[in-house]
mmCIF file of C-alpha atoms in Angstrom:
data_model
loop_
_atom_site.group_PDB
_atom_site.id
_atom_site.type_symbol
_atom_site.label_atom_id
_atom_site.label_comp_id
_atom_site.label_asym_id
_atom_site.label_seq_id
_atom_site.Cartn_x
_atom_site.Cartn_y
_atom_site.Cartn_z
ATOM 1 C CA UNK A 1 -22.192 -34.350 -19.896
ATOM 2 C CA UNK A 2 -18.518 -33.638 -20.305
ATOM 3 C CA UNK A 3 -16.925 -30.345 -19.390
ATOM 4 C CA UNK A 4 -13.403 -28.976 -19.309
ATOM 5 C CA UNK A 5 -11.805 -27.829 -16.104
ATOM 6 C CA UNK A 6 -8.796 -25.537 -16.052
ATOM 7 C CA UNK A 7 -6.314 -26.040 -13.228
ATOM 8 C CA UNK A 8 -4.938 -22.700 -12.078
ATOM 9 C CA UNK A 9 -2.108 -22.105 -9.648
ATOM 10 C CA UNK A 10 -2.780 -18.890 -7.764
ATOM 11 C CA UNK A 11 0.015 -17.050 -5.968
ATOM 12 C CA UNK A 12 -1.160 -14.275 -3.641
ATOM 13 C CA UNK A 13 0.884 -11.188 -2.754
ATOM 14 C CA UNK A 14 1.601 -12.643 0.693
ATOM 15 C CA UNK A 15 3.336 -15.594 -0.970
ATOM 16 C CA UNK A 16 0.552 -18.113 -0.355
ATOM 17 C CA UNK A 17 -0.074 -20.423 -3.303
ATOM 18 C CA UNK A 18 -3.211 -22.406 -3.999
ATOM 19 C CA UNK A 19 -4.520 -24.553 -6.794
ATOM 20 C CA UNK A 20 -8.049 -23.927 -8.015
ATOM 21 C CA UNK A 21 -10.219 -25.606 -10.645
ATOM 22 C CA UNK A 22 -12.469 -23.525 -12.910
ATOM 23 C CA UNK A 23 -14.770 -24.422 -15.755
ATOM 24 C CA UNK A 24 -14.753 -22.312 -18.882
ATOM 25 C CA UNK A 25 -18.265 -21.148 -17.996
ATOM 26 C CA UNK A 26 -16.902 -19.538 -14.807
ATOM 27 C CA UNK A 27 -14.439 -17.501 -16.852
ATOM 28 C CA UNK A 28 -17.336 -16.473 -19.044
ATOM 29 C CA UNK A 29 -19.371 -15.357 -15.999
ATOM 30 C CA UNK A 30 -16.430 -13.352 -14.671
ATOM 31 C CA UNK A 31 -15.948 -11.701 -18.042
ATOM 32 C CA UNK A 32 -19.610 -10.669 -18.191
ATOM 33 C CA UNK A 33 -19.430 -9.204 -14.661
ATOM 34 C CA UNK A 34 -16.343 -7.198 -15.583
ATOM 35 C CA UNK A 35 -17.766 -5.805 -18.799
ATOM 36 C CA UNK A 36 -20.883 -4.885 -16.864
ATOM 37 C CA UNK A 37 -18.990 -3.194 -14.047
ATOM 38 C CA UNK A 38 -16.387 -1.434 -16.217
ATOM 39 C CA UNK A 39 -18.094 -0.506 -19.495
ATOM 40 C CA UNK A 40 -15.439 2.029 -20.471
ATOM 41 C CA UNK A 41 -12.540 -0.329 -19.814
ATOM 42 C CA UNK A 42 -14.478 -2.996 -21.694
ATOM 43 C CA UNK A 43 -14.518 -0.735 -24.738
ATOM 44 C CA UNK A 44 -18.286 -0.253 -24.882
ATOM 45 C CA UNK A 45 -18.025 3.485 -25.515
ATOM 46 C CA UNK A 46 -14.811 3.405 -27.518
ATOM 47 C CA UNK A 47 -13.135 0.125 -28.540
ATOM 48 C CA UNK A 48 -9.727 1.861 -28.461
ATOM 49 C CA UNK A 49 -10.142 2.402 -24.715
ATOM 50 C CA UNK A 50 -10.620 -1.278 -23.992
ATOM 51 C CA UNK A 51 -8.104 -2.665 -21.508
ATOM 52 C CA UNK A 52 -10.058 -5.705 -20.311
ATOM 53 C CA UNK A 53 -8.647 -8.691 -22.194
ATOM 54 C CA UNK A 54 -10.779 -10.705 -24.578
ATOM 55 C CA UNK A 55 -11.837 -14.113 -23.330
ATOM 56 C CA UNK A 56 -10.963 -16.880 -25.808
ATOM 57 C CA UNK A 57 -14.158 -17.781 -27.634
ATOM 58 C CA UNK A 58 -16.565 -20.536 -26.834
ATOM 59 C CA UNK A 59 -16.405 -23.092 -29.608
ATOM 60 C CA UNK A 60 -19.131 -25.487 -30.661
ATOM 61 C CA UNK A 61 -17.607 -28.864 -31.250
ATOM 62 C CA UNK A 62 -18.330 -32.524 -31.723
ATOM 63 C CA UNK A 63 -17.471 -34.863 -28.871
ATOM 64 C CA UNK A 64 -14.300 -36.170 -30.510
ATOM 65 C CA UNK A 65 -12.885 -32.656 -30.583
ATOM 66 C CA UNK A 66 -13.393 -31.775 -26.940
ATOM 67 C CA UNK A 67 -9.818 -32.488 -25.914
ATOM 68 C CA UNK A 68 -8.362 -30.580 -28.889
ATOM 69 C CA UNK A 69 -10.490 -27.559 -28.119
ATOM 70 C CA UNK A 70 -9.462 -27.532 -24.460
ATOM 71 C CA UNK A 71 -5.804 -27.743 -25.423
ATOM 72 C CA UNK A 72 -6.212 -24.939 -27.979
ATOM 73 C CA UNK A 73 -7.762 -22.788 -25.265
ATOM 74 C CA UNK A 74 -5.009 -23.434 -22.707
ATOM 75 C CA UNK A 75 -2.593 -20.745 -23.881
ATOM 76 C CA UNK A 76 -5.301 -18.094 -24.377
ATOM 77 C CA UNK A 77 -6.767 -18.839 -20.912
ATOM 78 C CA UNK A 78 -3.279 -18.541 -19.422
ATOM 79 C CA UNK A 79 -2.745 -15.242 -21.276
ATOM 80 C CA UNK A 80 -6.172 -14.045 -20.169
ATOM 81 C CA UNK A 81 -5.390 -14.676 -16.478
ATOM 82 C CA UNK A 82 -2.033 -12.928 -16.788
ATOM 83 C CA UNK A 83 -3.550 -9.945 -18.577
ATOM 84 C CA UNK A 84 -6.310 -9.744 -15.983
ATOM 85 C CA UNK A 85 -4.010 -9.428 -12.994
ATOM 86 C CA UNK A 86 -1.887 -6.827 -14.781
ATOM 87 C CA UNK A 87 -4.831 -4.447 -15.058
ATOM 88 C CA UNK A 88 -4.959 -1.404 -12.741
ATOM 89 C CA UNK A 89 -5.720 -2.440 -9.124
ATOM 90 C CA UNK A 90 -9.251 -1.011 -9.188
ATOM 91 C CA UNK A 91 -10.054 -3.743 -11.721
ATOM 92 C CA UNK A 92 -7.538 -6.502 -10.936
ATOM 93 C CA UNK A 93 -8.343 -6.320 -7.229
ATOM 94 C CA UNK A 94 -12.082 -5.797 -7.507
ATOM 95 C CA UNK A 95 -14.384 -8.081 -5.546
ATOM 96 C CA UNK A 96 -15.370 -10.156 -8.596
ATOM 97 C CA UNK A 97 -11.791 -10.955 -9.608
ATOM 98 C CA UNK A 98 -10.670 -11.744 -6.066
ATOM 99 C CA UNK A 99 -13.682 -14.017 -5.555
ATOM 100 C CA UNK A 100 -12.961 -15.793 -8.818
ATOM 101 C CA UNK A 101 -9.435 -16.713 -7.717
ATOM 102 C CA UNK A 102 -10.298 -17.516 -4.099
ATOM 103 C CA UNK A 103 -10.285 -21.140 -3.023
ATOM 104 C CA UNK A 104 -13.765 -22.674 -2.852
ATOM 105 C CA UNK A 105 -14.861 -25.792 -0.990
ATOM 106 C CA UNK A 106 -14.985 -27.801 -4.232
ATOM 107 C CA UNK A 107 -11.365 -26.865 -5.011
ATOM 108 C CA UNK A 108 -10.371 -29.023 -2.052
ATOM 109 C CA UNK A 109 -11.906 -32.108 -3.650
ATOM 110 C CA UNK A 110 -10.782 -31.725 -7.267
ATOM 111 C CA UNK A 111 -12.409 -33.441 -10.274
ATOM 112 C CA UNK A 112 -11.311 -37.046 -10.666
ATOM 113 C CA UNK A 113 -10.040 -36.875 -14.237
#
């Protein structure tokens, strides 16, 4: 099965930079954890209070469209990451977000394609 991997350059506050590889499904998992942990900031009580960014939608597509879809999602995923780290520290520096951006063993042997 084919899946899209986003390549993300992470720069930490101490100046260290790393490159990580994340599937869309990992973004989705992170988003669910955040909405779960911060219901108010996720707009569950009042949509106007939502500060957690929206994750670009999952799209059902035929095989021939996979590349197009990934490209269409690139800007929104970039915007999503930027919006995420601009949230107040109690969200942007919560365990879930930090773990998401931390280097994992499989980041050291990136996907071939």
